Amino acid sequence: MDYNLQDLVEISVLRGMLDKLHDALPLTYILVDRDGNRLCETAPQDVCARFHRAAEGSGRRCAVYNGEMTQRFIASPDILTVTCPFGFTDSSVPVMAGGQRVGTLIVTNMLLQPADELQYRQYAREYGYDAEGYLAAVSRVPVVPRDELNRSLKIIGLFTGMLGEMGAKRIGELEALEALRRANAYNRNLIEANADAMAVVGPDGVVTDVNAAAEQLTGKPREQLIGQPVGDNIDNPALARAALARAFRDGRLDDLEMTMRGPGGAEIPVLLNLRTFCDRGGKPRGILLSARDLTQRKKAEERISRAEQYRLLAENSTDVIMRLTPEGVCTYISPACHKVLGYLPEEMIGADLTSQFHPDDRKYYLAARAAGPRTFVFQVRWRLKDGSYLWTEASGQVFFDGEGAPTEVQVSLRDVSDRVRARQELAAAKEYAEELIDTANAIVLVLDADGRIQEFNRAAEELTGWTKAELLGRNWFE
């Protein structure tokens, strides 16, 4: 992004700094932005305002020179010195910040040697100036010999370097904020793209954000849902609070069936999944809750038998449907296994399918088989026929006999590699944004809708004397 100097440093600060430069090196200065617009100036000489620009003939010469001079100055990457039609010398020094030109400091109205009185009397006659008044104004123009001018321009270069460093710091802060904005927008888009109802719940159990699917499921607008205890929309608030506590303790809670209150008080069966998210220090900041509407699934279960339902799913689903013994031996697998996993169904029948899991993921199947809940969902990396691994989501049910021993496991396997990749990219974007915030040289706060502090960078700790642990969750305006 292209910046102007006034975007990075306040005009009042620039004016104060320019005044200090003039006190140290008393010359006439004009500070312009990258487009040549004047920002501030010091101690202008009256010879040009009272005489050169005021008279019609010389004024035209000045206008042409000033326009050409400004364009040359703002285009030159180096220090440039030129002479005006009346013998005065002007120099320019670029102001660079973050690798780009953001402004130019012009040093104007100087003479490299004492004025030639005869020449300036000639100008007075030619353009009709008051000769004595004109010569008096010319005498006030500083005489700066070439060697002295070169030394002065080096000092002025140090001044523009300071301006550039200030601008570069501000560019870093602005880019960090923009990166954070993009990361937040990316996160928001991911939430909104989810077909399930999604809610962000704070440590106090209060909803801080929801997606459009949550509005549709509950029949309430986003503004009404935010700020409510999450249990207000569930038929068993005590169970909802217990689920939140368990998720905060364990980091997650999977496949909890509950009933929510929808539009008009309608009871809607949902499947809840809860995931805890933490700050960089590992402290829980909230829970991401997803609620999948089970209404249609429940109706389907009522309309058809389990066998017919299973057959329809197995033969027509793009997911891989399988039936396993409790030990993981395949007794049935749907035709979709060839497209998804690379195996023909007959290659899988009788095989121990848990051997196809990534070694680190086999424990999820064993846990689902051994204990409740009897329905499960977990992600597992599946070894394909070519030896590579595919991220899949295994959802299903464990069936038990009358004595409580597992008899069969039915599983639906879905390719979720795109979802996993998106989650990894989101985590990387979030970590990058947090790193940019933490390394910014100005106070950066992230507040939720109620003004509570959700993020607090290192510079803020140093400038305020408060630690992040002391301020997170507190209201900034109190």
Coordinates of C-alpha atoms in Angstrom, one line a residue:
M1 CA 0.0 0.0 0.0
D2 CA 1.2 3.5 -0.8
Y3 CA 1.4 6.0 2.1
N4 CA 1.7 9.8 2.4
L5 CA 3.8 11.3 5.1
Q6 CA 0.7 12.8 6.8
D7 CA -0.8 9.2 7.0
L8 CA 2.1 8.2 9.2
V9 CA 3.0 11.2 11.3
E10 CA 0.5 13.9 12.5
I11 CA 0.9 17.3 10.9
S12 CA 1.3 19.0 14.3
V13 CA 4.2 16.7 15.1
L14 CA 5.8 17.4 11.7
R15 CA 5.4 21.2 12.3
G16 CA 7.0 21.0 15.7
M17 CA 10.0 19.0 14.3
L18 CA 10.4 21.4 11.4
D19 CA 10.5 24.3 13.8
K20 CA 13.3 22.6 15.8
L21 CA 15.2 22.0 12.6
H22 CA 14.9 25.7 11.7
D23 CA 16.1 26.7 15.2
A24 CA 19.2 24.6 14.6
L25 CA 19.7 25.5 11.0
P26 CA 17.9 28.7 10.1
L27 CA 16.8 28.3 6.5
T28 CA 13.4 28.3 4.8
Y29 CA 11.8 24.8 4.7
I30 CA 8.8 23.4 2.9
L31 CA 7.6 19.9 3.7
V32 CA 5.4 18.3 1.0
D33 CA 3.8 14.9 0.7
R34 CA 4.5 12.3 -2.1
D35 CA 2.1 14.2 -4.4
G36 CA 3.7 17.6 -3.8
N37 CA 1.0 19.0 -1.5
R38 CA 2.4 21.4 1.1
L39 CA 2.1 20.0 4.7
C40 CA 4.0 22.8 6.6
E41 CA 6.8 25.3 6.2
T42 CA 9.0 27.6 8.2
A43 CA 10.3 31.2 7.9
P44 CA 9.3 32.0 4.3
Q45 CA 11.2 34.8 2.7
D46 CA 9.0 37.8 1.7
V47 CA 11.0 38.6 -1.5
C48 CA 8.9 36.1 -3.5
A49 CA 5.5 36.8 -1.9
R50 CA 5.9 40.6 -2.1
F51 CA 7.7 41.0 -5.4
H52 CA 8.3 38.0 -7.7
R53 CA 4.8 36.4 -7.4
A54 CA 3.0 39.6 -6.9
A55 CA 3.9 41.3 -10.2
E56 CA 2.1 40.0 -13.3
G57 CA 5.2 39.4 -15.5
S58 CA 7.5 37.8 -12.9
G59 CA 4.5 36.0 -11.4
R60 CA 4.1 34.0 -14.5
R61 CA 7.8 33.0 -14.5
C62 CA 7.5 31.9 -10.9
A63 CA 4.4 29.8 -11.5
V64 CA 6.0 27.9 -14.3
Y65 CA 9.2 27.4 -12.3
N66 CA 7.4 26.3 -9.1
G67 CA 5.3 23.8 -11.0
E68 CA 8.3 22.3 -12.8
M69 CA 10.5 22.4 -9.7
T70 CA 8.0 20.6 -7.5
Q71 CA 7.5 17.8 -10.1
R72 CA 11.3 17.4 -10.4
F73 CA 11.8 17.4 -6.6
I74 CA 9.1 14.7 -5.9
A75 CA 10.3 12.5 -8.7
S76 CA 14.0 12.6 -7.8
P77 CA 15.2 9.7 -5.7
D78 CA 18.3 11.7 -4.6
I79 CA 19.1 15.1 -3.2
L80 CA 18.5 17.7 -6.0
T81 CA 19.6 21.4 -6.2
V82 CA 18.2 23.8 -8.8
T83 CA 18.3 27.6 -9.4
C84 CA 15.2 29.7 -10.0
P85 CA 14.9 32.4 -12.8
F86 CA 15.9 35.1 -10.2
G87 CA 19.1 33.4 -9.1
F88 CA 17.8 31.8 -5.8
T89 CA 18.8 28.2 -5.0
D90 CA 16.4 25.5 -4.0
S91 CA 17.2 21.9 -2.8
S92 CA 15.2 18.9 -2.1
V93 CA 15.8 15.8 0.2
P94 CA 13.4 12.8 -0.2
V95 CA 11.7 11.3 2.9
M96 CA 11.7 7.4 2.6
A97 CA 9.7 5.1 4.9
G98 CA 9.4 1.3 4.6
G99 CA 11.1 1.4 1.1
Q100 CA 8.8 3.9 -0.4
R101 CA 8.8 7.7 -0.8
V102 CA 6.3 9.4 1.5
G103 CA 7.3 13.0 1.2
T104 CA 10.0 15.6 0.3
L105 CA 11.7 18.3 2.3
I106 CA 12.5 21.4 0.2
V107 CA 15.1 24.0 1.3
T108 CA 14.3 27.2 -0.6
N109 CA 15.2 30.8 -1.1
M110 CA 19.0 30.7 -0.7
L111 CA 21.9 32.5 -2.5
L112 CA 25.1 30.7 -3.2
Q113 CA 27.0 34.0 -3.2
P114 CA 26.2 37.6 -2.3
A115 CA 23.5 39.3 -4.5
D116 CA 24.6 41.3 -7.5
E117 CA 22.9 44.7 -6.7
L118 CA 23.0 45.8 -10.4
Q119 CA 21.3 42.6 -11.5
Y120 CA 18.5 43.0 -9.0
R121 CA 18.0 46.7 -9.8
Q122 CA 17.6 45.5 -13.4
Y123 CA 14.8 43.1 -12.2
A124 CA 13.1 46.0 -10.3
R125 CA 13.0 48.2 -13.4
E126 CA 11.9 45.3 -15.6
Y127 CA 9.0 44.2 -13.5
G128 CA 8.1 47.6 -11.9
Y129 CA 9.2 46.8 -8.3
D130 CA 9.9 49.4 -5.6
A131 CA 13.7 49.2 -6.0
E132 CA 14.7 50.0 -2.4
G133 CA 12.1 47.8 -0.9
Y134 CA 13.1 45.0 -3.3
L135 CA 16.8 45.3 -2.6
A136 CA 16.1 45.2 1.2
A137 CA 14.1 42.0 0.8
V138 CA 16.9 40.5 -1.3
S139 CA 19.4 41.4 1.4
R140 CA 17.5 39.3 3.9
V141 CA 17.9 36.1 1.8
P142 CA 20.5 33.9 3.4
V143 CA 23.8 33.4 1.6
V144 CA 24.9 29.8 1.8
P145 CA 28.1 29.0 -0.1
R146 CA 28.1 25.7 -2.0
D147 CA 30.4 23.9 0.6
E148 CA 28.2 25.1 3.4
L149 CA 25.0 24.0 1.6
N150 CA 26.4 20.5 1.1
R151 CA 27.2 20.2 4.8
S152 CA 23.7 21.5 5.6
L153 CA 22.0 19.0 3.3
K154 CA 23.8 16.2 5.1
I155 CA 22.3 17.4 8.4
I156 CA 18.9 17.8 6.7
G157 CA 19.3 14.2 5.5
L158 CA 19.6 13.0 9.1
F159 CA 16.3 14.9 9.8
T160 CA 14.5 13.3 6.9
G161 CA 15.9 9.9 8.1
M162 CA 14.3 10.4 11.5
L163 CA 11.0 11.2 9.7
G164 CA 11.4 8.0 7.7
E165 CA 12.1 5.9 10.7
M166 CA 8.9 7.2 12.4
G167 CA 7.0 6.5 9.2
A168 CA 8.4 3.0 8.9
K169 CA 7.3 2.1 12.4
R170 CA 3.8 3.4 11.7
I171 CA 3.7 1.4 8.5
G172 CA 4.5 -1.7 10.5
E173 CA 1.7 -1.0 12.9
L174 CA -0.8 -0.3 10.1
E175 CA 0.2 -3.5 8.3
A176 CA -0.1 -5.5 11.5
L177 CA -3.6 -4.1 12.0
E178 CA -4.5 -4.9 8.4
A179 CA -3.2 -8.4 8.8
L180 CA -5.3 -8.8 11.9
R181 CA -8.4 -7.5 10.1
R182 CA -7.9 -9.9 7.2
A183 CA -7.3 -12.8 9.6
N184 CA -10.5 -11.9 11.5
A185 CA -12.4 -11.6 8.2
Y186 CA -11.0 -15.0 7.2
N187 CA -12.1 -16.6 10.5
R188 CA -15.5 -15.0 10.2
N189 CA -16.0 -16.3 6.6
L190 CA -15.1 -19.8 7.8
I191 CA -17.7 -19.7 10.5
E192 CA -20.4 -18.3 8.2
A193 CA -19.6 -20.9 5.6
N194 CA -20.5 -23.7 8.0
A195 CA -23.9 -25.2 7.5
D196 CA -24.2 -26.1 11.2
A197 CA -25.2 -23.5 13.8
M198 CA -22.0 -22.1 15.3
A199 CA -21.6 -20.0 18.5
V200 CA -18.6 -18.6 20.4
V201 CA -19.1 -18.9 24.1
G202 CA -17.0 -17.0 26.7
P203 CA -15.7 -18.6 29.9
D204 CA -18.7 -17.2 31.7
G205 CA -21.1 -19.2 29.4
V206 CA -22.3 -16.1 27.6
V207 CA -22.6 -16.1 23.8
T208 CA -20.2 -13.6 22.2
D209 CA -20.8 -14.4 18.5
V210 CA -23.0 -16.6 16.2
N211 CA -23.3 -17.4 12.5
A212 CA -26.3 -17.1 10.2
A213 CA -27.1 -20.8 10.7
A214 CA -27.5 -20.2 14.4
E215 CA -30.0 -17.4 13.8
Q216 CA -32.0 -19.6 11.5
L217 CA -32.0 -22.5 13.9
T218 CA -33.1 -20.5 16.9
G219 CA -35.3 -18.0 15.1
K220 CA -33.5 -15.1 16.9
P221 CA -31.4 -12.3 15.4
R222 CA -27.7 -12.2 16.1
E223 CA -28.1 -9.1 18.3
Q224 CA -30.5 -11.0 20.5
L225 CA -28.4 -14.1 20.8
I226 CA -25.1 -12.3 21.7
G227 CA -25.0 -11.6 25.4
Q228 CA -27.3 -14.4 26.4
P229 CA -26.2 -17.5 28.4
V230 CA -25.9 -20.3 26.0
G231 CA -28.3 -22.4 28.1
D232 CA -31.2 -20.0 27.5
N233 CA -31.7 -21.7 24.1
I234 CA -31.4 -25.3 25.4
D235 CA -34.2 -27.3 27.1
N236 CA -31.9 -28.4 29.9
P237 CA -29.8 -25.3 31.0
A238 CA -28.1 -27.3 33.8
L239 CA -26.9 -30.0 31.4
A240 CA -25.7 -27.2 29.0
R241 CA -23.6 -25.7 31.8
A242 CA -22.2 -29.1 32.8
A243 CA -21.2 -29.6 29.1
L244 CA -19.4 -26.3 29.0
A245 CA -17.5 -27.1 32.2
R246 CA -16.5 -30.5 30.8
A247 CA -15.3 -28.9 27.5
F248 CA -13.3 -26.3 29.4
R249 CA -11.8 -29.1 31.5
D250 CA -11.0 -31.6 28.7
G251 CA -10.6 -29.2 25.8
R252 CA -13.5 -30.7 23.8
L253 CA -16.8 -32.5 24.0
D254 CA -18.1 -34.6 21.1
D255 CA -21.5 -35.7 19.9
L256 CA -23.8 -34.6 22.7
E257 CA -27.4 -34.9 21.7
M258 CA -29.7 -32.2 23.2
T259 CA -32.9 -30.4 22.4
M260 CA -32.9 -26.7 21.5
R261 CA -35.8 -24.3 21.4
G262 CA -36.4 -23.1 17.9
P263 CA -38.8 -20.5 16.4
G264 CA -42.1 -20.5 18.3
G265 CA -40.7 -22.7 21.0
A266 CA -40.4 -25.7 18.7
E267 CA -38.2 -28.5 20.1
I268 CA -35.3 -29.2 17.8
P269 CA -33.0 -32.2 18.4
V270 CA -29.3 -31.2 17.8
L271 CA -25.9 -32.8 18.0
L272 CA -23.5 -30.6 19.8
N273 CA -19.7 -30.5 19.5
L274 CA -17.6 -28.2 21.7
R275 CA -14.0 -27.2 21.2
T276 CA -12.0 -25.0 23.7
F277 CA -9.7 -22.4 22.2
C278 CA -6.9 -20.8 24.2
D279 CA -4.6 -17.8 24.2
R280 CA -0.9 -18.0 23.4
G281 CA -0.2 -18.8 27.0
G282 CA -2.5 -21.8 27.0
K283 CA -5.3 -20.2 29.0
P284 CA -8.8 -21.0 27.8
R285 CA -10.5 -18.0 26.2
G286 CA -13.8 -19.6 25.2
I287 CA -15.6 -22.4 23.4
L288 CA -16.6 -22.9 19.8
L289 CA -19.9 -24.7 19.8
S290 CA -21.5 -26.3 16.8
A291 CA -25.1 -27.5 16.7
R292 CA -26.2 -29.8 13.9
D293 CA -30.0 -30.0 13.4
L294 CA -31.0 -33.6 13.7
T295 CA -34.7 -33.0 12.8
Q296 CA -34.6 -34.6 9.4
R297 CA -32.4 -37.5 10.6
K298 CA -34.8 -38.3 13.4
K299 CA -37.8 -38.2 11.0
A300 CA -36.0 -40.5 8.6
E301 CA -35.2 -43.0 11.4
E302 CA -38.9 -43.0 12.2
R303 CA -40.0 -43.6 8.5
I304 CA -37.7 -46.5 7.6
S305 CA -36.2 -49.5 9.3
R306 CA -32.6 -49.6 10.3
A307 CA -31.7 -52.2 7.6
E308 CA -33.3 -50.3 4.8
Q309 CA -31.8 -47.0 5.9
Y310 CA -28.4 -48.7 6.1
R311 CA -28.7 -50.2 2.6
L312 CA -29.8 -46.9 1.0
L313 CA -26.9 -45.1 2.7
A314 CA -24.3 -47.7 1.8
E315 CA -25.2 -48.1 -1.8
N316 CA -25.9 -44.5 -2.7
S317 CA -23.6 -42.4 -0.4
T318 CA -20.4 -40.9 -1.6
D319 CA -19.1 -41.7 1.9
V320 CA -17.6 -45.1 2.6
I321 CA -20.1 -47.2 4.7
M322 CA -18.7 -50.2 6.6
R323 CA -19.6 -52.8 9.2
L324 CA -16.9 -54.1 11.4
T325 CA -16.5 -56.6 14.2
P326 CA -15.6 -55.1 17.6
E327 CA -12.0 -56.0 16.7
G328 CA -12.1 -54.0 13.5
V329 CA -12.5 -56.8 10.9
C330 CA -14.5 -55.7 7.9
T331 CA -17.7 -57.6 7.2
Y332 CA -19.2 -55.2 4.7
I333 CA -18.0 -52.1 2.9
S334 CA -19.8 -49.9 0.3
P335 CA -18.7 -49.4 -3.3
A336 CA -17.5 -45.9 -2.6
C337 CA -14.4 -47.3 -1.0
H338 CA -12.8 -47.7 -4.4
K339 CA -13.2 -44.0 -5.3
V340 CA -12.3 -42.7 -1.8
L341 CA -9.7 -45.2 -0.6
G342 CA -8.4 -46.8 -3.8
Y343 CA -9.5 -50.4 -2.8
L344 CA -12.1 -52.6 -4.3
P345 CA -14.7 -53.8 -1.8
E346 CA -13.5 -57.4 -2.1
E347 CA -10.0 -56.4 -1.1
M348 CA -11.3 -55.0 2.2
I349 CA -13.7 -57.8 3.3
G350 CA -12.1 -59.9 6.1
A351 CA -9.3 -57.4 6.6
D352 CA -8.5 -55.7 9.9
L353 CA -9.4 -52.1 8.9
T354 CA -7.8 -50.6 12.0
S355 CA -4.4 -51.5 10.5
Q356 CA -5.3 -48.9 7.8
F357 CA -5.3 -46.1 10.4
H358 CA -2.3 -43.9 11.0
P359 CA -0.6 -45.4 14.1
D360 CA -1.3 -42.3 16.1
D361 CA -5.0 -42.4 15.3
R362 CA -5.9 -46.0 16.1
K363 CA -6.6 -45.1 19.7
Y364 CA -9.7 -43.1 18.7
Y365 CA -11.4 -46.2 17.3
L366 CA -10.5 -48.3 20.4
A367 CA -11.9 -45.6 22.7
A368 CA -15.2 -45.4 20.6
R369 CA -15.5 -49.2 20.8
A370 CA -14.8 -49.5 24.5
A371 CA -17.1 -46.9 26.0
G372 CA -19.9 -44.4 25.5
P373 CA -21.2 -42.5 23.9
R374 CA -22.4 -45.3 21.7
T375 CA -22.5 -43.0 18.7
F376 CA -19.1 -41.4 17.8
V377 CA -17.4 -39.0 15.5
F378 CA -13.6 -38.7 15.2
Q379 CA -11.0 -37.8 12.6
V380 CA -8.5 -40.4 11.4
R381 CA -5.8 -40.5 8.8
W382 CA -6.5 -43.5 6.5
R383 CA -3.7 -45.2 4.5
L384 CA -4.7 -45.3 0.9
K385 CA -3.7 -48.0 -1.5
D386 CA -0.8 -46.0 -2.9
G387 CA 0.6 -45.7 0.7
S388 CA -0.3 -42.0 1.3
Y389 CA -2.7 -40.9 4.0
L390 CA -6.0 -39.2 3.7
W391 CA -7.7 -37.1 6.4
T392 CA -11.2 -38.6 7.0
E393 CA -14.0 -38.2 9.5
A394 CA -15.4 -41.5 10.9
S395 CA -18.9 -41.3 12.4
G396 CA -20.9 -44.2 13.5
Q397 CA -22.4 -46.3 16.2
V398 CA -21.3 -49.2 18.4
F399 CA -24.0 -51.9 19.0
F400 CA -24.1 -53.9 22.2
D401 CA -25.8 -57.2 23.3
G402 CA -28.0 -57.5 26.3
E403 CA -25.1 -58.0 28.6
G404 CA -23.4 -54.8 27.4
A405 CA -20.7 -56.4 25.3
P406 CA -20.0 -54.7 21.9
T407 CA -21.3 -56.8 18.9
E408 CA -20.8 -54.7 15.8
V409 CA -19.5 -51.3 14.7
Q410 CA -21.1 -49.4 11.9
V411 CA -19.0 -46.6 10.4
S412 CA -19.5 -43.9 7.8
L413 CA -16.1 -42.6 6.5
R414 CA -15.9 -39.1 4.8
D415 CA -13.0 -37.3 3.1
V416 CA -12.4 -34.1 5.1
S417 CA -8.9 -33.3 3.8
D418 CA -10.1 -29.9 2.6
R419 CA -11.6 -29.1 5.9
V420 CA -8.5 -30.0 7.8
R421 CA -6.3 -28.0 5.4
A422 CA -8.6 -25.0 5.9
R423 CA -8.4 -25.4 9.7
Q424 CA -4.6 -25.5 9.5
E425 CA -4.4 -22.4 7.3
L426 CA -6.8 -20.6 9.7
A427 CA -4.5 -21.6 12.6
A428 CA -1.5 -20.3 10.8
A429 CA -3.2 -17.0 9.9
K430 CA -4.3 -16.5 13.5
E431 CA -0.8 -17.2 14.8
Y432 CA 0.7 -14.8 12.3
A433 CA -1.8 -12.0 13.2
E434 CA -1.2 -12.5 16.9
E435 CA 2.6 -12.4 16.3
L436 CA 2.2 -9.1 14.4
I437 CA 0.1 -7.7 17.2
D438 CA 2.5 -8.8 19.9
T439 CA 5.5 -7.2 18.1
A440 CA 3.8 -3.9 17.2
N441 CA 5.4 -0.8 18.8
A442 CA 2.0 0.7 19.9
I443 CA -0.8 -0.4 22.1
V444 CA -3.0 -2.9 20.3
L445 CA -6.2 -4.2 21.9
V446 CA -8.8 -6.6 20.6
L447 CA -12.2 -6.1 22.3
D448 CA -15.3 -8.1 22.0
A449 CA -18.7 -6.6 21.4
D450 CA -19.0 -5.8 25.1
G451 CA -15.7 -4.0 25.4
R452 CA -14.0 -6.9 27.1
I453 CA -10.3 -7.3 26.3
Q454 CA -9.6 -10.4 24.2
E455 CA -6.0 -9.6 23.2
F456 CA -3.4 -7.4 24.7
N457 CA 0.1 -7.1 23.1
R458 CA 3.6 -6.8 24.7
A459 CA 3.9 -3.1 23.9
A460 CA 0.7 -2.5 25.8
E461 CA 2.1 -4.3 28.8
E462 CA 5.2 -2.2 28.7
L463 CA 3.4 1.1 28.3
T464 CA 0.5 0.5 30.8
G465 CA 2.4 -1.5 33.4
W466 CA -0.4 -4.1 33.4
T467 CA 0.2 -7.7 32.4
K468 CA -2.0 -9.6 29.8
A469 CA -3.1 -12.0 32.5
E470 CA -4.4 -9.1 34.6
L471 CA -6.4 -7.5 31.8
L472 CA -7.8 -10.3 29.7
G473 CA -11.6 -10.5 30.1
R474 CA -11.8 -7.1 31.8
N475 CA -13.9 -4.2 30.4
W476 CA -11.5 -1.6 28.8
F477 CA -13.9 1.2 29.5
E478 CA -14.3 0.6 33.2

